[in-house]
CSV table of C-alpha atoms in Angstrom, one decimal:
chain,number,residue,atom,x,y,z
E,1,UNK,CA,0.0,0.0,0.0
E,2,UNK,CA,1.3,3.5,-0.9
E,3,UNK,CA,2.4,5.7,2.0
E,4,UNK,CA,1.0,9.1,2.8
E,5,UNK,CA,2.9,12.0,1.3
E,6,UNK,CA,2.7,15.7,2.1
E,7,UNK,CA,1.0,17.9,-0.5
E,8,UNK,CA,3.6,20.5,-1.5
E,9,UNK,CA,2.6,24.1,-0.6
E,10,UNK,CA,-0.3,23.1,1.7
E,11,UNK,CA,0.5,22.5,5.3
E,12,UNK,CA,-1.2,19.7,7.0
E,13,UNK,CA,-2.6,18.1,3.8
E,14,UNK,CA,-1.4,14.6,2.9
E,15,UNK,CA,-2.4,12.3,0.1
E,16,UNK,CA,-2.0,8.7,-0.9
E,17,UNK,CA,-2.1,7.5,-4.5
E,18,UNK,CA,-4.4,4.7,-5.6
E,19,UNK,CA,-3.8,4.2,-9.3
E,20,UNK,CA,-5.4,7.2,-10.9
E,21,UNK,CA,-7.2,8.3,-7.7
E,22,UNK,CA,-5.9,10.2,-4.7
E,23,UNK,CA,-7.1,9.9,-1.2
E,24,UNK,CA,-6.6,13.0,1.1
E,25,UNK,CA,-6.4,13.6,4.8
E,26,UNK,CA,-5.9,16.7,6.9
E,27,UNK,CA,-3.5,16.5,9.8
E,28,UNK,CA,-3.6,19.6,12.0
E,29,UNK,CA,-2.3,17.7,15.1
E,30,UNK,CA,0.5,15.1,15.2
E,31,UNK,CA,-1.6,12.3,16.6
E,32,UNK,CA,-4.9,12.8,14.8
E,33,UNK,CA,-6.0,13.3,11.2
E,34,UNK,CA,-9.3,13.9,9.3
E,35,UNK,CA,-9.5,11.4,6.5
E,36,UNK,CA,-11.2,13.2,3.7
E,37,UNK,CA,-11.3,10.3,1.3
E,38,UNK,CA,-11.0,10.3,-2.5
E,39,UNK,CA,-11.7,13.7,-4.0
E,40,UNK,CA,-10.3,16.4,-6.2
E,41,UNK,CA,-7.2,18.2,-4.9
E,42,UNK,CA,-9.0,21.6,-5.0
E,43,UNK,CA,-11.8,20.2,-2.8
E,44,UNK,CA,-9.4,18.8,-0.3
E,45,UNK,CA,-7.6,22.2,-0.1
E,46,UNK,CA,-10.9,24.0,0.4
E,47,UNK,CA,-12.2,21.6,3.1
E,48,UNK,CA,-8.8,21.7,5.0
E,49,UNK,CA,-8.9,25.5,5.0
E,50,UNK,CA,-12.4,25.5,6.4
E,51,UNK,CA,-11.6,23.1,9.2
E,52,UNK,CA,-8.4,25.1,10.1
E,53,UNK,CA,-10.4,28.3,10.3
E,54,UNK,CA,-13.3,26.7,12.3
E,55,UNK,CA,-10.8,25.3,14.8
E,56,UNK,CA,-9.0,28.6,15.2
E,57,UNK,CA,-12.3,30.4,15.8
E,58,UNK,CA,-13.9,27.5,17.6
E,59,UNK,CA,-17.0,27.7,15.5
E,60,UNK,CA,-18.8,25.4,13.1
E,61,UNK,CA,-17.8,21.7,12.5
E,62,UNK,CA,-14.4,20.9,14.0
E,63,UNK,CA,-13.9,17.7,12.0
E,64,UNK,CA,-14.6,16.4,8.6
E,65,UNK,CA,-17.1,13.9,10.2
E,66,UNK,CA,-19.0,16.8,11.7
E,67,UNK,CA,-18.8,18.7,8.5
E,68,UNK,CA,-20.3,15.7,6.6
E,69,UNK,CA,-23.1,15.4,9.2
E,70,UNK,CA,-23.9,19.1,8.8
E,71,UNK,CA,-23.8,18.7,5.0
E,72,UNK,CA,-26.0,15.7,5.2
E,73,UNK,CA,-28.6,17.5,7.3
E,74,UNK,CA,-28.5,20.5,4.9
E,75,UNK,CA,-28.8,18.1,2.0
E,76,UNK,CA,-31.8,16.6,3.6
E,77,UNK,CA,-33.4,20.0,4.1
E,78,UNK,CA,-32.6,20.9,0.5
E,79,UNK,CA,-34.1,17.5,-0.6
E,80,UNK,CA,-37.3,18.2,1.3
E,81,UNK,CA,-37.6,21.7,-0.2
E,82,UNK,CA,-36.9,20.3,-3.7
E,83,UNK,CA,-39.5,17.5,-3.1
E,84,UNK,CA,-42.1,20.0,-2.1
E,85,UNK,CA,-41.3,22.2,-5.1
E,86,UNK,CA,-41.6,19.2,-7.4
E,87,UNK,CA,-45.0,18.3,-5.9
E,88,UNK,CA,-46.1,21.9,-6.2
E,89,UNK,CA,-45.0,22.0,-9.9
E,90,UNK,CA,-46.8,18.7,-10.6
E,91,UNK,CA,-49.9,19.9,-8.7
E,92,UNK,CA,-49.8,23.2,-10.7
E,93,UNK,CA,-49.5,21.2,-13.9
E,94,UNK,CA,-52.3,18.9,-12.9
E,95,UNK,CA,-54.5,21.9,-11.9
E,96,UNK,CA,-53.7,23.6,-15.2
E,97,UNK,CA,-54.6,20.5,-17.1
E,98,UNK,CA,-57.8,20.1,-15.1
E,99,UNK,CA,-58.8,23.8,-15.5
E,100,UNK,CA,-58.3,24.4,-19.2
E,101,UNK,CA,-61.5,25.7,-20.8
E,102,UNK,CA,-62.0,22.2,-22.3
E,103,UNK,CA,-61.3,20.0,-19.3
E,104,UNK,CA,-63.3,22.2,-16.9
E,105,UNK,CA,-66.2,21.9,-19.4
E,106,UNK,CA,-65.8,18.1,-19.6
E,107,UNK,CA,-65.2,17.3,-15.9
E,108,UNK,CA,-67.1,19.9,-14.0
E,109,UNK,CA,-69.5,22.2,-15.9
E,110,UNK,CA,-71.1,19.9,-18.5
E,111,UNK,CA,-71.9,16.9,-16.2
E,112,UNK,CA,-74.0,19.3,-14.2
E,113,UNK,CA,-75.4,21.4,-17.0
E,114,UNK,CA,-76.6,18.5,-19.1
E,115,UNK,CA,-79.0,17.5,-16.4
E,116,UNK,CA,-80.9,20.7,-17.0
E,117,UNK,CA,-82.9,21.6,-20.1
E,118,UNK,CA,-84.1,19.4,-22.9
E,119,UNK,CA,-82.1,16.8,-24.8
E,120,UNK,CA,-82.5,18.9,-28.0
E,121,UNK,CA,-81.2,22.1,-26.4
E,122,UNK,CA,-78.3,20.3,-24.7
E,123,UNK,CA,-77.3,18.8,-28.0
E,124,UNK,CA,-77.2,22.2,-29.6
E,125,UNK,CA,-75.2,23.7,-26.7
E,126,UNK,CA,-72.6,20.9,-26.8
E,127,UNK,CA,-72.3,21.2,-30.6
E,128,UNK,CA,-71.6,24.9,-30.4
E,129,UNK,CA,-69.0,24.4,-27.7
E,130,UNK,CA,-67.2,21.5,-29.5
E,131,UNK,CA,-67.3,23.1,-32.9
E,132,UNK,CA,-66.5,26.7,-32.2
E,133,UNK,CA,-65.2,27.3,-28.7
E,134,UNK,CA,-63.1,24.3,-27.9
E,135,UNK,CA,-60.9,24.5,-31.1
E,136,UNK,CA,-59.8,28.0,-30.2
E,137,UNK,CA,-59.5,28.1,-26.4
E,138,UNK,CA,-60.1,24.5,-25.2
E,139,UNK,CA,-56.4,23.9,-24.4
E,140,UNK,CA,-55.6,27.0,-22.4
E,141,UNK,CA,-56.4,27.6,-18.7
E,142,UNK,CA,-59.3,29.7,-17.6
E,143,UNK,CA,-56.8,32.1,-16.1
E,144,UNK,CA,-55.2,32.6,-19.5
E,145,UNK,CA,-58.4,33.5,-21.3
E,146,UNK,CA,-58.2,37.1,-22.5
E,147,UNK,CA,-60.4,39.5,-24.5
E,148,UNK,CA,-58.3,38.7,-27.7
E,149,UNK,CA,-58.8,35.0,-27.3
E,150,UNK,CA,-62.6,35.3,-26.9
E,151,UNK,CA,-62.7,37.7,-29.8
E,152,UNK,CA,-60.8,35.1,-31.8
E,153,UNK,CA,-63.6,32.6,-31.2
E,154,UNK,CA,-66.2,34.9,-32.6
E,155,UNK,CA,-64.1,36.2,-35.5
E,156,UNK,CA,-63.6,32.6,-36.6
E,157,UNK,CA,-67.4,32.1,-36.5
E,158,UNK,CA,-67.9,35.4,-38.5
E,159,UNK,CA,-65.4,34.1,-41.1
E,160,UNK,CA,-67.4,30.9,-41.4
E,161,UNK,CA,-70.4,32.9,-42.3
E,162,UNK,CA,-72.4,31.7,-39.3
E,163,UNK,CA,-75.6,33.5,-38.3
E,164,UNK,CA,-75.8,36.2,-35.7
E,165,UNK,CA,-78.0,34.0,-33.6
E,166,UNK,CA,-75.4,31.1,-33.6
E,167,UNK,CA,-72.6,33.6,-32.7
E,168,UNK,CA,-74.6,35.1,-29.9
E,169,UNK,CA,-75.5,31.6,-28.7
E,170,UNK,CA,-71.8,30.8,-28.5
E,171,UNK,CA,-71.2,33.9,-26.4
E,172,UNK,CA,-74.0,33.0,-24.0
E,173,UNK,CA,-72.6,29.4,-23.6
E,174,UNK,CA,-69.0,30.6,-23.0
E,175,UNK,CA,-70.2,33.2,-20.5
E,176,UNK,CA,-72.3,30.6,-18.6
E,177,UNK,CA,-69.3,28.3,-18.2
E,178,UNK,CA,-67.1,31.2,-17.0
E,179,UNK,CA,-69.7,32.3,-14.4
E,180,UNK,CA,-70.0,28.7,-13.1
E,181,UNK,CA,-66.1,28.4,-13.0
E,182,UNK,CA,-65.8,31.6,-11.1
E,183,UNK,CA,-68.1,30.3,-8.3
E,184,UNK,CA,-66.7,26.8,-8.4
E,185,UNK,CA,-63.0,27.7,-8.3
E,186,UNK,CA,-63.5,30.3,-5.6
E,187,UNK,CA,-65.3,27.8,-3.4
E,188,UNK,CA,-63.0,24.8,-4.0
E,189,UNK,CA,-59.6,26.3,-4.8
E,190,UNK,CA,-59.7,29.8,-3.5
E,191,UNK,CA,-59.0,31.1,-7.0
E,192,UNK,CA,-60.7,34.3,-8.1
E,193,UNK,CA,-61.3,34.6,-11.8
E,194,UNK,CA,-61.7,38.1,-13.2
E,195,UNK,CA,-64.9,39.4,-14.8
E,196,UNK,CA,-65.7,37.5,-18.0
E,197,UNK,CA,-63.1,38.9,-20.5
E,198,UNK,CA,-65.7,38.8,-23.3
E,199,UNK,CA,-67.7,41.6,-21.8
E,200,UNK,CA,-66.0,44.0,-24.2
E,201,UNK,CA,-66.6,41.8,-27.2
E,202,UNK,CA,-69.1,43.4,-29.6
E,203,UNK,CA,-72.1,41.0,-29.7
E,204,UNK,CA,-74.1,40.7,-32.9
E,205,UNK,CA,-77.4,42.5,-33.0
E,206,UNK,CA,-80.3,40.0,-33.1
E,207,UNK,CA,-83.8,40.2,-34.2
E,208,UNK,CA,-85.0,37.0,-32.6
E,209,UNK,CA,-88.6,37.9,-31.9
E,210,UNK,CA,-90.4,35.1,-33.7
E,211,UNK,CA,-93.6,36.1,-35.3
E,212,UNK,CA,-94.7,32.7,-36.6
E,213,UNK,CA,-98.2,31.5,-36.2
E,214,UNK,CA,-100.6,29.1,-37.9
E,215,UNK,CA,-103.8,30.2,-39.6
E,216,UNK,CA,-106.9,28.3,-38.5
E,217,UNK,CA,-106.9,26.1,-41.6
E,218,UNK,CA,-103.3,25.1,-41.0
E,219,UNK,CA,-103.9,24.4,-37.3
E,220,UNK,CA,-107.0,22.3,-38.0
E,221,UNK,CA,-105.1,20.2,-40.5
E,222,UNK,CA,-102.2,19.8,-38.1
E,223,UNK,CA,-104.3,18.7,-35.2
E,224,UNK,CA,-106.3,16.2,-37.4
E,225,UNK,CA,-103.1,14.7,-38.8
E,226,UNK,CA,-101.4,14.5,-35.4
E,227,UNK,CA,-104.5,12.7,-33.9
E,228,UNK,CA,-104.5,10.1,-36.6
E,229,UNK,CA,-100.8,10.0,-37.4
E,230,UNK,CA,-100.2,6.5,-36.2
E,231,UNK,CA,-103.1,5.1,-38.3
E,232,UNK,CA,-101.9,7.1,-41.3
E,233,UNK,CA,-98.4,5.7,-41.0
E,234,UNK,CA,-99.8,2.1,-40.8
E,235,UNK,CA,-102.1,2.6,-43.9
E,236,UNK,CA,-99.3,4.1,-46.0
E,237,UNK,CA,-96.5,1.8,-44.7
E,238,UNK,CA,-94.5,4.7,-43.2
E,239,UNK,CA,-91.9,3.5,-40.8
E,240,UNK,CA,-92.8,5.7,-37.9
E,241,UNK,CA,-92.3,5.3,-34.2
E,242,UNK,CA,-95.3,6.4,-32.1
E,243,UNK,CA,-97.5,5.7,-29.2
E,244,UNK,CA,-101.2,5.0,-28.9
E,245,UNK,CA,-101.5,7.7,-26.2
E,246,UNK,CA,-101.5,10.5,-28.8
E,247,UNK,CA,-99.2,12.5,-26.5
E,248,UNK,CA,-98.1,14.8,-29.3
E,249,UNK,CA,-101.7,15.6,-30.2
E,250,UNK,CA,-102.6,16.4,-26.6
E,251,UNK,CA,-99.5,18.6,-26.0
E,252,UNK,CA,-100.3,20.5,-29.2
E,253,UNK,CA,-103.9,21.1,-28.2
E,254,UNK,CA,-102.8,22.5,-24.8
E,255,UNK,CA,-100.2,24.8,-26.3
E,256,UNK,CA,-102.4,26.0,-29.1
E,257,UNK,CA,-105.4,26.8,-26.9
E,258,UNK,CA,-103.8,27.8,-23.6
E,259,UNK,CA,-100.4,29.3,-24.6
E,260,UNK,CA,-98.5,26.8,-22.4
E,261,UNK,CA,-94.8,26.5,-23.0
E,262,UNK,CA,-93.5,22.9,-23.7
E,263,UNK,CA,-91.6,23.0,-20.4
E,264,UNK,CA,-94.7,23.7,-18.5
E,265,UNK,CA,-96.8,21.1,-20.4
E,266,UNK,CA,-94.5,18.2,-19.5
E,267,UNK,CA,-94.6,19.2,-15.8
E,268,UNK,CA,-98.4,18.9,-15.6
E,269,UNK,CA,-99.7,16.2,-13.4
E,270,UNK,CA,-103.2,14.8,-13.2
E,271,UNK,CA,-103.8,16.8,-10.0
E,272,UNK,CA,-103.0,20.0,-11.9
E,273,UNK,CA,-105.8,19.4,-14.5
E,274,UNK,CA,-108.6,18.4,-12.2
E,275,UNK,CA,-110.0,21.9,-12.0
E,276,UNK,CA,-111.3,24.3,-14.7
E,277,UNK,CA,-108.4,26.7,-14.1
E,278,UNK,CA,-104.8,25.9,-13.3
E,279,UNK,CA,-101.4,27.5,-13.0
E,280,UNK,CA,-98.2,26.5,-14.8
E,281,UNK,CA,-95.8,24.6,-12.4
E,282,UNK,CA,-92.5,26.5,-11.8
E,283,UNK,CA,-92.8,28.4,-15.1
E,284,UNK,CA,-89.9,30.0,-16.9
E,285,UNK,CA,-88.7,33.1,-15.1
E,286,UNK,CA,-90.8,32.2,-12.1
E,287,UNK,CA,-93.8,34.2,-13.3
E,288,UNK,CA,-96.9,32.2,-12.8
E,289,UNK,CA,-99.6,32.3,-15.5
E,290,UNK,CA,-102.9,30.6,-15.5
E,291,UNK,CA,-104.5,28.3,-18.1
E,292,UNK,CA,-108.2,27.6,-18.8
E,293,UNK,CA,-108.9,23.9,-18.9
E,294,UNK,CA,-112.7,24.1,-19.4
E,295,UNK,CA,-112.3,24.8,-23.1
E,296,UNK,CA,-114.2,22.1,-25.0
E,297,UNK,CA,-111.2,20.7,-27.1
E,298,UNK,CA,-108.9,20.8,-24.1
E,299,UNK,CA,-111.4,19.1,-21.8
E,300,UNK,CA,-112.2,16.4,-24.4
E,301,UNK,CA,-108.5,15.7,-24.9
E,302,UNK,CA,-107.9,15.3,-21.2
E,303,UNK,CA,-111.0,13.1,-20.7
E,304,UNK,CA,-109.8,10.8,-23.5
E,305,UNK,CA,-106.4,10.6,-21.8
E,306,UNK,CA,-108.0,9.8,-18.5
E,307,UNK,CA,-109.9,6.9,-20.1
E,308,UNK,CA,-106.5,5.7,-21.6
E,309,UNK,CA,-104.9,5.8,-18.1
E,310,UNK,CA,-107.7,4.9,-15.6
E,311,UNK,CA,-105.1,3.9,-13.0
E,312,UNK,CA,-103.0,7.0,-13.2
E,313,UNK,CA,-102.1,8.6,-9.8
E,314,UNK,CA,-102.7,12.2,-9.1
E,315,UNK,CA,-99.0,13.0,-9.1
E,316,UNK,CA,-98.3,11.1,-12.4
E,317,UNK,CA,-97.5,13.2,-15.4
E,318,UNK,CA,-100.3,13.8,-17.9
E,319,UNK,CA,-97.9,13.2,-20.7
E,320,UNK,CA,-95.1,10.6,-20.5
E,321,UNK,CA,-92.9,8.8,-23.0
E,322,UNK,CA,-92.7,5.1,-23.6
E,323,UNK,CA,-90.5,4.6,-20.5
E,324,UNK,CA,-93.1,6.2,-18.3
E,325,UNK,CA,-91.1,9.3,-17.7
E,326,UNK,CA,-92.1,12.9,-18.5
E,327,UNK,CA,-91.1,14.0,-22.0
E,328,UNK,CA,-87.9,16.1,-22.2
E,329,UNK,CA,-88.8,17.6,-25.6
E,330,UNK,CA,-91.6,17.6,-28.1
E,331,UNK,CA,-92.1,14.1,-29.7
E,332,UNK,CA,-90.5,13.7,-33.0
E,333,UNK,CA,-93.9,13.1,-34.6
E,334,UNK,CA,-94.6,16.8,-34.4
E,335,UNK,CA,-91.7,17.7,-36.7
E,336,UNK,CA,-92.6,14.8,-39.0
E,337,UNK,CA,-96.2,15.9,-39.4
E,338,UNK,CA,-95.2,19.6,-40.0
E,339,UNK,CA,-92.8,18.3,-42.7
E,340,UNK,CA,-95.4,16.0,-44.2
E,341,UNK,CA,-97.9,18.8,-44.5
E,342,UNK,CA,-95.2,21.2,-46.0
E,343,UNK,CA,-96.2,23.9,-43.5
E,344,UNK,CA,-92.8,25.5,-43.6
E,345,UNK,CA,-92.7,25.6,-47.4
E,346,UNK,CA,-95.1,28.5,-47.8
E,347,UNK,CA,-93.6,31.7,-49.4
E,348,UNK,CA,-93.5,33.7,-46.1
E,349,UNK,CA,-91.7,30.9,-44.2
E,350,UNK,CA,-89.1,29.7,-46.7
E,351,UNK,CA,-85.6,30.9,-45.7
E,352,UNK,CA,-87.2,32.9,-42.8
E,353,UNK,CA,-86.3,31.3,-39.5
E,354,UNK,CA,-88.5,33.8,-37.6
E,355,UNK,CA,-91.5,32.4,-39.4
E,356,UNK,CA,-90.6,28.8,-39.1
E,357,UNK,CA,-93.2,26.6,-37.4
E,358,UNK,CA,-91.9,24.5,-34.5
E,359,UNK,CA,-93.7,23.4,-31.4
E,360,UNK,CA,-93.1,26.8,-29.7
E,361,UNK,CA,-95.0,28.4,-32.6
E,362,UNK,CA,-98.2,26.9,-31.0
E,363,UNK,CA,-97.8,29.4,-28.2
E,364,UNK,CA,-97.2,32.2,-30.6
E,365,UNK,CA,-100.3,31.1,-32.5
E,366,UNK,CA,-102.4,31.3,-29.3
E,367,UNK,CA,-101.2,34.9,-28.7
E,368,UNK,CA,-101.6,35.9,-32.3
E,369,UNK,CA,-105.2,34.7,-32.6
E,370,UNK,CA,-106.0,36.6,-29.4
E,371,UNK,CA,-104.5,39.8,-30.9
E,372,UNK,CA,-106.3,39.4,-34.1
E,373,UNK,CA,-109.5,39.0,-32.2
E,374,UNK,CA,-108.9,42.4,-30.6
E,375,UNK,CA,-107.9,41.2,-27.1
E,376,UNK,CA,-106.1,43.9,-25.2
E,377,UNK,CA,-102.3,43.6,-25.0
E,378,UNK,CA,-102.4,43.6,-21.2
E,379,UNK,CA,-104.8,40.6,-21.2
E,380,UNK,CA,-102.5,38.8,-23.7
E,381,UNK,CA,-99.5,39.6,-21.4
E,382,UNK,CA,-101.3,38.1,-18.4
E,383,UNK,CA,-102.3,34.9,-20.3
E,384,UNK,CA,-98.8,34.5,-21.7
E,385,UNK,CA,-97.0,35.0,-18.4
E,386,UNK,CA,-94.9,37.8,-19.9
E,387,UNK,CA,-92.9,40.0,-17.5
E,388,UNK,CA,-94.0,43.2,-19.2
E,389,UNK,CA,-96.3,44.4,-22.0
E,390,UNK,CA,-93.1,45.2,-24.0
E,391,UNK,CA,-92.8,41.4,-24.7
E,392,UNK,CA,-96.3,41.3,-26.0
E,393,UNK,CA,-96.0,44.2,-28.4
E,394,UNK,CA,-94.9,41.9,-31.2
E,395,UNK,CA,-98.5,40.8,-31.5
E,396,UNK,CA,-99.8,44.4,-31.9
E,397,UNK,CA,-98.9,44.4,-35.6
E,398,UNK,CA,-101.4,41.6,-36.2
E,399,UNK,CA,-104.4,43.9,-35.5
E,400,UNK,CA,-104.4,47.3,-37.1
E,401,UNK,CA,-107.0,48.4,-34.6
E,402,UNK,CA,-104.2,48.9,-32.0
E,403,UNK,CA,-102.6,51.6,-34.1
E,404,UNK,CA,-105.4,52.9,-36.3
E,405,UNK,CA,-107.3,54.7,-33.5
E,406,UNK,CA,-104.5,57.1,-32.5
E,407,UNK,CA,-103.6,57.7,-36.2
E,408,UNK,CA,-107.3,58.5,-36.9
E,409,UNK,CA,-107.5,60.8,-33.9
E,410,UNK,CA,-104.4,62.7,-35.0
E,411,UNK,CA,-105.6,63.1,-38.6
E,412,UNK,CA,-109.1,64.3,-37.3
E,413,UNK,CA,-107.5,66.9,-35.1
E,414,UNK,CA,-105.3,68.1,-38.0
E,415,UNK,CA,-108.3,68.3,-40.4
E,416,UNK,CA,-110.3,70.3,-37.8
E,417,UNK,CA,-107.4,72.7,-37.3
E,418,UNK,CA,-106.9,72.9,-41.1
E,419,UNK,CA,-110.6,73.8,-41.6
E,420,UNK,CA,-110.5,76.5,-39.0
E,421,UNK,CA,-107.6,78.4,-40.6
E,422,UNK,CA,-108.4,80.9,-43.3
E,423,UNK,CA,-107.3,80.2,-46.9
E,424,UNK,CA,-105.4,83.5,-47.1
E,425,UNK,CA,-102.9,82.3,-44.4
E,426,UNK,CA,-101.7,79.7,-46.9
E,427,UNK,CA,-102.1,81.5,-50.3
E,428,UNK,CA,-98.8,82.6,-51.7
E,429,UNK,CA,-99.0,86.3,-52.4
E,430,UNK,CA,-96.8,87.1,-55.4
E,431,UNK,CA,-96.8,90.8,-54.6
E,432,UNK,CA,-95.3,90.4,-51.2
E,433,UNK,CA,-91.9,92.0,-50.4
E,434,UNK,CA,-90.5,88.5,-49.7
E,435,UNK,CA,-91.5,87.4,-53.2
E,436,UNK,CA,-89.8,90.5,-54.9
E,437,UNK,CA,-86.6,89.8,-52.9
E,438,UNK,CA,-86.6,86.2,-54.0
E,439,UNK,CA,-87.0,87.3,-57.6
E,440,UNK,CA,-84.0,89.7,-57.3
E,441,UNK,CA,-81.8,87.0,-55.8
E,442,UNK,CA,-82.8,84.5,-58.5
E,443,UNK,CA,-82.0,87.0,-61.3
E,444,UNK,CA,-78.6,87.8,-59.7
E,445,UNK,CA,-77.7,84.2,-59.3
E,446,UNK,CA,-78.6,83.4,-62.9
């Protein structure tokens, strides 16, 4: 074994050669030495200098063993800090991945939102999000959403030539997710999101006041066909799903003759229709509105349904699908019959979405017929459950009587005033000074 040799120029430092490696020790006292082990020469010199200084000042580690213990403790502290930092970074990455616009929609917002509303409406909402919102901002975190990003969503939709209604629908969907995320993240993670950045985005102007309604002949043909639709399909070999309960017919009668919304129709129970007058259950906007059930066609329809379901309990829905549950949307048969009768192919309805006949148009028909019969707008407002008469004004155009009277009064007043005035107040007197002055100006200009 090689012997220890002194390191030239460095008092107290010795080394021993092991092939290519050198082992060092620091000998400050004749009878004791700190074995430093195999290391670089510069490291051995630095450690020896630290130990010499510590011993002279009687501070810090006095031996290499103590120094190693301190270093190990420090290393453990550093390791703990680094481990925590790694966990924090991983947690932040996981949080970011879980709170991108797309992942928050998939994992938090949409599972709750899809339990509300109709299947048809939910399908529309999901389609708008997946087709127009997700491709642009789906992979960025909610905290990274900016005005420019939201504007990019809608500019892309404008560039595709999408309608103002679809673009505004996308805005509403995105804003709804943001509002829910603000509440959710604040409660669960203590994260405060700013006000929806899209507030400053210019939304398209919409004219979404539907004015569609059926005339009596169309309504009669629609009801007759709906009532006999299953038999018609059988006779003509049309592959059509349906039920013997004539749900779609009954729902249409109620909406057409009471103005009930679809959402209120499917909530009706047998207890609700036992009297001559009832209120919609939990209507849209929370504004109650009443319905008259003692109308002959309505009463006949309900009595027929009662004979079909003699064992129905008072809390059972009046209209239920083949699984026994309340309908979530209008039965497909309604659209099929409207298509079969070509109702939407009349000149005023082709390429005019505001005139398109769908199930909700039955409610518009109810209000339109009332207006055309001269019913006051206030009464229509009450029957429709509108918040204010402003929502009912769209039906005023259907009856000129609403506007003719004030116009007639204005014209009568003017005619009376006109007759009272003398003719010479209006006859142009050519000999007047003003006339002579105008002639001079005309001659000068020419």
